[in-house]
Short mmCIF file of C-alpha atoms in Angstrom, two decimals:
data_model
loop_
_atom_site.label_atom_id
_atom_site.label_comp_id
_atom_site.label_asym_id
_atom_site.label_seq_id
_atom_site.Cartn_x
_atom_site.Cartn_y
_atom_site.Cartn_z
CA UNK A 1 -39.05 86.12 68.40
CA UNK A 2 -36.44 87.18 66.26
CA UNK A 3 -35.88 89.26 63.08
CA UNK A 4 -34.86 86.68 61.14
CA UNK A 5 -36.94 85.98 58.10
CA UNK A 6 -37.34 82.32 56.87
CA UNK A 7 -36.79 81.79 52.82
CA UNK A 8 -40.03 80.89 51.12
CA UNK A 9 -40.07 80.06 47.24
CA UNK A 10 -42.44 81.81 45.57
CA UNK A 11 -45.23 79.58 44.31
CA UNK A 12 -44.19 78.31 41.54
CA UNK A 13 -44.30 74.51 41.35
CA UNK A 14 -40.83 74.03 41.63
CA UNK A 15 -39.17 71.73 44.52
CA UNK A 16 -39.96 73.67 47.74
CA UNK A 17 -43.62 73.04 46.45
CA UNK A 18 -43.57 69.41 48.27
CA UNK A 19 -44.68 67.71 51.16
CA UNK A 20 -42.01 65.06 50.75
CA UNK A 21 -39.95 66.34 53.47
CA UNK A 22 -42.20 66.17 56.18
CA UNK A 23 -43.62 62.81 54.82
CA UNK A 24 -39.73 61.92 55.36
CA UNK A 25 -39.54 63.45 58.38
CA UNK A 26 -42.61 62.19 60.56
CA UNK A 27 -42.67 58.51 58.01
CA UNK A 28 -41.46 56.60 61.36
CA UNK A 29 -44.29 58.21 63.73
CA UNK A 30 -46.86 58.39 61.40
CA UNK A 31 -46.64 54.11 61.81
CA UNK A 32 -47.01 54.75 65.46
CA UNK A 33 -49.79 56.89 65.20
CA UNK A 34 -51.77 54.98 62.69
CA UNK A 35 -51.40 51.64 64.89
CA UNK A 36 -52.84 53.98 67.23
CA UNK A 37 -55.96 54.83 64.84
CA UNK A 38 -56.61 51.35 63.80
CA UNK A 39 -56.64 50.42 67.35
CA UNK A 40 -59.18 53.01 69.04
CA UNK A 41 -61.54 52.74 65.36
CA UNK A 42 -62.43 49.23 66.92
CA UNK A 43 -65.44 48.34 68.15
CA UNK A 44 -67.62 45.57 68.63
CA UNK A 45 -70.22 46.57 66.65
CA UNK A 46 -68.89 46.06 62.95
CA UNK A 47 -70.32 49.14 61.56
CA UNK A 48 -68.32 51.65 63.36
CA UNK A 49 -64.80 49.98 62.46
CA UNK A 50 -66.03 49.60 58.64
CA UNK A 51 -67.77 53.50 58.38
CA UNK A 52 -65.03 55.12 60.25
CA UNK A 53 -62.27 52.99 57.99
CA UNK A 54 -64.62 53.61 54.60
CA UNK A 55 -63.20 57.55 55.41
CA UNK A 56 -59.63 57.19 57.35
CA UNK A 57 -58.14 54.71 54.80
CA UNK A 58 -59.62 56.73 52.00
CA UNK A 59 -55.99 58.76 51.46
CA UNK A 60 -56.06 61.76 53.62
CA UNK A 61 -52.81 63.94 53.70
CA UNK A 62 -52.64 63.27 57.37
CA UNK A 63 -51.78 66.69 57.61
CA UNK A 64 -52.82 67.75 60.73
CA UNK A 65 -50.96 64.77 62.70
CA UNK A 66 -47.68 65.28 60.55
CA UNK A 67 -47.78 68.68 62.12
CA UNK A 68 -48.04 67.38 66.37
CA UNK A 69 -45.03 64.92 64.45
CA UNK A 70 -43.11 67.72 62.91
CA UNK A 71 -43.23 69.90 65.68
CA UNK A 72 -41.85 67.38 68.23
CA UNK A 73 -38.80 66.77 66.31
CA UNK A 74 -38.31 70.93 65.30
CA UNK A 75 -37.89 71.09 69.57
CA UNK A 76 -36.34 67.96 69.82
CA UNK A 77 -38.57 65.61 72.32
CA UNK A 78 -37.80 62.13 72.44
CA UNK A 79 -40.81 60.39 73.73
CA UNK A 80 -43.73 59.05 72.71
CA UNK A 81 -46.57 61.22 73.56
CA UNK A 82 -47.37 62.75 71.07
CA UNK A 83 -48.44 59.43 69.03
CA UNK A 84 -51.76 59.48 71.10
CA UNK A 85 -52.32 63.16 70.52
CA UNK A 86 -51.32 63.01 66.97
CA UNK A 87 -54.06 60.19 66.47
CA UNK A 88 -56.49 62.61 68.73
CA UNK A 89 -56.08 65.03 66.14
CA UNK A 90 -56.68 63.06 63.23
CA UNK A 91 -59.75 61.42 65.02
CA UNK A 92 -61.29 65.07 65.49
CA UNK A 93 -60.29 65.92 61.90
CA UNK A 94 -62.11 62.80 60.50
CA UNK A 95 -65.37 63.01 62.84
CA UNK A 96 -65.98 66.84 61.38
CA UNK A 97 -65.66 65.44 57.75
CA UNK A 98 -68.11 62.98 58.61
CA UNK A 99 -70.83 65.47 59.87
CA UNK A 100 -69.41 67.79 57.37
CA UNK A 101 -70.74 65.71 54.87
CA UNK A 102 -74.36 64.80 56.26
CA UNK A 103 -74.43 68.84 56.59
CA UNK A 104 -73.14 69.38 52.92
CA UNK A 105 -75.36 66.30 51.84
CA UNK A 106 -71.81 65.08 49.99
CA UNK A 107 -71.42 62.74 47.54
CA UNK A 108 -67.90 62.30 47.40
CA UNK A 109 -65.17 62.57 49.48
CA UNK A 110 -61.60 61.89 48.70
CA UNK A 111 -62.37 60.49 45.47
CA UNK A 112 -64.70 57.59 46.51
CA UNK A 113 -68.35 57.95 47.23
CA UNK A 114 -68.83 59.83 50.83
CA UNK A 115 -69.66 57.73 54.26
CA UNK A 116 -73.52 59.35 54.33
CA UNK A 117 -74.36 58.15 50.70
CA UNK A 118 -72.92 54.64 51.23
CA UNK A 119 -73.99 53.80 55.40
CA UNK A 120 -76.74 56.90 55.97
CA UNK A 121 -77.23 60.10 57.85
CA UNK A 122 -77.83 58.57 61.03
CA UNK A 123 -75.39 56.13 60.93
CA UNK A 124 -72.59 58.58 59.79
CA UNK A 125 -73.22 61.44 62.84
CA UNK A 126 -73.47 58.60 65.60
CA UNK A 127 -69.45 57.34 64.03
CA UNK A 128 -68.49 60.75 63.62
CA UNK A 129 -69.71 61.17 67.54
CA UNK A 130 -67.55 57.90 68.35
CA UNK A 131 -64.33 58.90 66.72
CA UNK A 132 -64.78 62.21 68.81
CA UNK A 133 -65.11 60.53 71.97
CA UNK A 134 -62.16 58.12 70.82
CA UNK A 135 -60.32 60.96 70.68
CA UNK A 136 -61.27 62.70 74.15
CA UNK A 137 -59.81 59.15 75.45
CA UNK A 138 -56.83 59.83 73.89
CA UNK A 139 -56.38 62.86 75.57
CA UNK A 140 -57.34 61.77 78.91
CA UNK A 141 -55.28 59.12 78.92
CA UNK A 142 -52.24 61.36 78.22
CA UNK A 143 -52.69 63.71 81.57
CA UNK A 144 -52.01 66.65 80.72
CA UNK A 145 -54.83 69.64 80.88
CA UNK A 146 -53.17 72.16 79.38
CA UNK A 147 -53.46 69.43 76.53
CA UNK A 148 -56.66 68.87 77.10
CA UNK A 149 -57.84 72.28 76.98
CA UNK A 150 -55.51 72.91 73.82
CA UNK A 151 -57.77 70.16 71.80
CA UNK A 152 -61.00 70.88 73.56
CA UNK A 153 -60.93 74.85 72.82
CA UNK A 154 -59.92 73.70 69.44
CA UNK A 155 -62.97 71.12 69.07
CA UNK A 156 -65.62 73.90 70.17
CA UNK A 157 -64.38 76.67 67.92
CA UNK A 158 -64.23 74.34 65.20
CA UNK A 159 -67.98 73.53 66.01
CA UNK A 160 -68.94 77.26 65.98
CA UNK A 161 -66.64 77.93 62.80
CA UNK A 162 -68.95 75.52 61.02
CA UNK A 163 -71.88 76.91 62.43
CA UNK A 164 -71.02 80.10 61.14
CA UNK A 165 -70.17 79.06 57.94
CA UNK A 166 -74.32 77.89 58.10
CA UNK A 167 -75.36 80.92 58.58
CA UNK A 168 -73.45 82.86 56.08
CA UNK A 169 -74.15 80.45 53.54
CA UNK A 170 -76.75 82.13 50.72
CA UNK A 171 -75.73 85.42 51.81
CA UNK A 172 -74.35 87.60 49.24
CA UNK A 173 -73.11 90.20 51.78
CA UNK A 174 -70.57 87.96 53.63
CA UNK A 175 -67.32 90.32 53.38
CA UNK A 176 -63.99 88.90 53.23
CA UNK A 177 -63.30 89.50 57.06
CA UNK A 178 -66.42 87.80 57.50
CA UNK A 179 -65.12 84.95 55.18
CA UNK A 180 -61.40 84.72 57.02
CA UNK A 181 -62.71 84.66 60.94
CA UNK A 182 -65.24 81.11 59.49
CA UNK A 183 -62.07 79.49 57.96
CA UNK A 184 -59.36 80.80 60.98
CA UNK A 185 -62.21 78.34 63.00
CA UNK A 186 -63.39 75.82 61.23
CA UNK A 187 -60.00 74.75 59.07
CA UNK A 188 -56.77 76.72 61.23
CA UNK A 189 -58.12 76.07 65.20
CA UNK A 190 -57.22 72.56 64.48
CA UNK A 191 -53.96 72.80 62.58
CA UNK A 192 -52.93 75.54 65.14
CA UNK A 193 -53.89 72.83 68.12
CA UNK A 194 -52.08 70.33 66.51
CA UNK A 195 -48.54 72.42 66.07
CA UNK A 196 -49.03 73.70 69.63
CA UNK A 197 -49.67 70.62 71.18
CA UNK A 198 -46.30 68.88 70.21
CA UNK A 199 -44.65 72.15 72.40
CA UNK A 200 -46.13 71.10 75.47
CA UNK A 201 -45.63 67.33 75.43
CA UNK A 202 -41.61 69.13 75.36
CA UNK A 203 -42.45 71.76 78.21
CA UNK A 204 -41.09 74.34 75.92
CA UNK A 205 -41.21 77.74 76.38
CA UNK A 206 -44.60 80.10 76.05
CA UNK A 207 -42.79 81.77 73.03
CA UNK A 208 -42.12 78.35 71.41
CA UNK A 209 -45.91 77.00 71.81
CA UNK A 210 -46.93 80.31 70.60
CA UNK A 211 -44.54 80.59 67.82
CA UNK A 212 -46.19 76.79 66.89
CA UNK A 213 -49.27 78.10 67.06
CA UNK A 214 -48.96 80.55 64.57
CA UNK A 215 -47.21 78.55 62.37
CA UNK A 216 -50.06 75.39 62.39
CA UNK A 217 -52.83 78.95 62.35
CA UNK A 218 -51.65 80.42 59.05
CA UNK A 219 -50.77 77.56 57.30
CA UNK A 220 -53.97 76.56 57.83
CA UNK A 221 -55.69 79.64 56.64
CA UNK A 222 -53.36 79.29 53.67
CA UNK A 223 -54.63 75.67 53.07
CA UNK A 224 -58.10 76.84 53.16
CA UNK A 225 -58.10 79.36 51.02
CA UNK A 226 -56.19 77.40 48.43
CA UNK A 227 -59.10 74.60 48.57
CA UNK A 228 -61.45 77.26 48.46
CA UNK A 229 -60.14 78.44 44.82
CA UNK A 230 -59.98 74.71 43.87
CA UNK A 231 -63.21 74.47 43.75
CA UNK A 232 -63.33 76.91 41.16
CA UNK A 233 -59.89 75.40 38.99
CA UNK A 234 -59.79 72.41 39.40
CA UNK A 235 -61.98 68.72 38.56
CA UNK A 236 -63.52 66.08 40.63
CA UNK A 237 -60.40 63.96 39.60
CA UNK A 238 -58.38 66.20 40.91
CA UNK A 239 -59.78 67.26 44.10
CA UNK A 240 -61.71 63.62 45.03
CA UNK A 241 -64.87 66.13 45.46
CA UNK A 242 -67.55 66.87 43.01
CA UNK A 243 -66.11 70.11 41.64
CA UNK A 244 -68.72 73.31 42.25
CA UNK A 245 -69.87 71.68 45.63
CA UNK A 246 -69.19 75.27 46.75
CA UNK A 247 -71.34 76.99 44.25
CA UNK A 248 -73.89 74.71 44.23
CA UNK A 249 -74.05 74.80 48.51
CA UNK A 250 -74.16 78.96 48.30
CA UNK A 251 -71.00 78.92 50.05
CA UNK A 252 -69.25 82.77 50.26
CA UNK A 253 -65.80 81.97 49.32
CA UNK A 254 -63.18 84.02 48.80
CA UNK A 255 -63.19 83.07 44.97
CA UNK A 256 -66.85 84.37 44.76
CA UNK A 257 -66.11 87.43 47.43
CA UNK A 258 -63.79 88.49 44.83
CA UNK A 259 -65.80 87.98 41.78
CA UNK A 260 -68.72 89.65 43.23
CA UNK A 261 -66.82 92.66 44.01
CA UNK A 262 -65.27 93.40 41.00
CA UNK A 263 -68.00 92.06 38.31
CA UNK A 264 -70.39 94.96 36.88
CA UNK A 265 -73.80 94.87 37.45
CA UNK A 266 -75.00 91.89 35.21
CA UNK A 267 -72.32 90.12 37.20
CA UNK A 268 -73.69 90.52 40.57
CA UNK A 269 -77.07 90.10 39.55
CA UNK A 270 -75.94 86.50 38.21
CA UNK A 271 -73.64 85.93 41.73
CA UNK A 272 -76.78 86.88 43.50
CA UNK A 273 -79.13 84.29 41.87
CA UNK A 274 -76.79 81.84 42.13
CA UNK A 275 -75.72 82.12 45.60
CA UNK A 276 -79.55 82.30 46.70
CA UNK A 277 -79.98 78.78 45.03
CA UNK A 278 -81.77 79.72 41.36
CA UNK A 279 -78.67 79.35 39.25
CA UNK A 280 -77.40 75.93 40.04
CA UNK A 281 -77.20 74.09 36.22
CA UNK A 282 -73.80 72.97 35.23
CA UNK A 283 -74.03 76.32 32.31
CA UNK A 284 -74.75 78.23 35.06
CA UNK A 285 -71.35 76.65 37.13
CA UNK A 286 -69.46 77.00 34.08
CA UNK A 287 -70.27 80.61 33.78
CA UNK A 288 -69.48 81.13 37.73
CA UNK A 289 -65.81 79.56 36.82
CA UNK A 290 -65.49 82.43 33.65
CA UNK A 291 -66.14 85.14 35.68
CA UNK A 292 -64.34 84.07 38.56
CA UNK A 293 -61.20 83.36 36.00
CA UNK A 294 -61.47 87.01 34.05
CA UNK A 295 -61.43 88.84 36.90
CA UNK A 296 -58.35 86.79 38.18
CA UNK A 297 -60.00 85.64 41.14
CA UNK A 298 -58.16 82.56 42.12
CA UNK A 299 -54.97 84.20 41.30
CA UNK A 300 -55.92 86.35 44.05
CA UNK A 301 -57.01 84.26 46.85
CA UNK A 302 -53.64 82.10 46.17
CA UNK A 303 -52.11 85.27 46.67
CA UNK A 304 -53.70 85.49 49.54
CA UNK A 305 -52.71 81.91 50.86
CA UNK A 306 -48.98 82.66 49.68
CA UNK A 307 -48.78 85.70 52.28
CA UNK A 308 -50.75 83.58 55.13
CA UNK A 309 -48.24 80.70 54.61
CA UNK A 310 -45.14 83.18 54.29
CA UNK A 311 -46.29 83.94 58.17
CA UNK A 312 -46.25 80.16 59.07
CA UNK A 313 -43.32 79.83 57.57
CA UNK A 314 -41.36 83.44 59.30
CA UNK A 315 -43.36 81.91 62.83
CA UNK A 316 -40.45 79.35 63.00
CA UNK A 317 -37.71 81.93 62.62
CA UNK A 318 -37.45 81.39 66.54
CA UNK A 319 -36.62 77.49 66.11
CA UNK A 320 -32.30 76.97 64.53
CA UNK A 321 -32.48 75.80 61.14
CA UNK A 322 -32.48 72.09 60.71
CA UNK A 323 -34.80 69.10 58.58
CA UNK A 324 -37.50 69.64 60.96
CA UNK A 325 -37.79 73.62 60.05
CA UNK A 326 -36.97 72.99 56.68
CA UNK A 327 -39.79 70.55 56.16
CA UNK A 328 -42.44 72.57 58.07
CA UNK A 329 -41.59 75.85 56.00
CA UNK A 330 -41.79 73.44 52.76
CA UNK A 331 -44.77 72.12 53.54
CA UNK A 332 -46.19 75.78 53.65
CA UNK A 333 -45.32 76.17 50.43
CA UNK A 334 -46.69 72.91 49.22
CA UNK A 335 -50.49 74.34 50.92
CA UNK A 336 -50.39 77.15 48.46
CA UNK A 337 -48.62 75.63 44.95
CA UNK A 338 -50.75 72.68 45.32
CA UNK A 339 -53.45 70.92 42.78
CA UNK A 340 -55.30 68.77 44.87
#
């Protein structure tokens, strides 16, 4: 790795804030890969094509695909492999938001009313189950095990991420280490998975997947956290969610980390109601977004995201500057100045 460190505009809002250039950049695979989706979504029992498509055509960032794309053009491979992969990854992303949901008990997702209050529980964790197995196919039918273990590792620590997410949920002692290790699983094993992947389609060197893989892992930490604090800035318009999901589902974010360690004592007696369920009213979510704004709390956890994403973006110092680099370092910045 060298010494070199990669520029990175401050978060500001200003042009670097954009995902244009990797929209841009990957706009010619991203047709290959969803031809790819639509395809494997089929099925000949109707439900599964229209539950899955209620969610995938329901204007997703594609994110973590773009990244498989952006990283096979940063090293320069010419094939086509990575359009099955890409799609793998998007199928694995979209089958957690599905059980994320029946978890969460959801009502919306990305602006529209969520797959489990439309088609069902039941209904939603057997298509979430499909698209996962759609997306083991995928991988099989590429060859490669080191990609297959890549995406499989990735699948089961997302799995325990979320499971310890569960179990920290209601509990006012989860510290902010606690908070980081449940997002680096459940959000940045995919994102890193998805970077890496695009390295080993190339056969690039161990330095360049792992340089990948710290690029995809930070940004998405920084992505994370910066949803984490829109949930505590930002409206349902805005986000496509109900805003307060968080609050409401005792979730220790890092917003409410924060607030809970710097409030006074009236504070954390409200935080601790309110995380154990009693102080769910939309006064009671109004007053968890004033104290979470007076003791500069989302401020903070973008902060926090700025200096994750500032290490995705110095990860691809090893890579020569180019479009590809450019558009991967921008899109780091656009997962912290972001509104949505």
């Amino acid at each position: 790795m060298t010494a070199e460190i990669v520029p990175f505009a401050k978060a500001s809002g200003g042009p670097a804030a954009s995902i244009d250039a990797m929209l841009s950049l990957t706009a010619s695979g991203m047709n290959a890969v969803n031809a790819v989706i639509l395809d494997r979504m089929q099925s000949e029992i109707p439900l599964i094509p229209s539950l899955a498509g209620h969610l995938i055509s329901g204007g997703g960032k594609r994110l973590r695909p773009m990244l498989t794309l952006a990283g096979a053009e940063l090293v320069g491979y010419n094939g086509t492999r990575h359009h099955k992969l890409a799609a793998s990854v998007e199928f694995i992303h979209t089958a957690t938001l599905l059980h994320d949901d029946v978890v969460d008990g959801s009502e919306m997702r990305r602006g529209k009313a969520a797959a489990n209050i439309i088609f069902g529980n039941p209904a939603t964790v057997l298509v979430g189950d499909f698209l996962f197995s759609r997306a083991f196919e995928l991988m099989t039918e590429d060859g490669s095990l080191k990609v297959l273990k890549i995406l499989s590792s990735a699948s089961a620590i997302i799995a325990e991420g979320e499971v310890a997410q569960l179990t920290s949920q209601r509990k006012i002692s989860t510290s902010e280490q606690r908070y980081l290790d449940i997002i680096g699983s459940k959000t940045a094993a995919l994102f890193a998975a998805a970077s890496r992947i695009a390295a080993v389609v190339a056969e690039c060197s161990d330095a360049e997947e792992q340089a990948l893989d710290d690029y995809g892992r930070n940004l998405g930490i920084a992505f994370q956290l910066v949803d984490d604090a829109l949930d505590y800035s930002s409206d349902a318009a805005e986000m496509g969610k109900d805003r307060g999901d968080d609050f409401r589902e005792g979730k220790m974010t890092l917003p409410v980390i924060l607030a809970y360690a710097r409030g006074d004592a009236e504070e954390r007696k409200f935080w601790e109601a309110a995380i154990l369920g009693h102080r769910t009213s939309d006064e009671d979510l109004a007053h968890a977004v004033s104290l979470v704004e007076r003791h500069d709390c989302v401020t903070a956890t973008r902060d926090r995201a700025q200096h994750f994403a500032q290490r995705a973006a110095d990860a691809l110092s090893i890579f020569p500057d180019g479009k590809a680099r450019e558009a991967m370092v921008a899109a780091a910045h656009f997962a912290v100045a972001r509104g949505f």
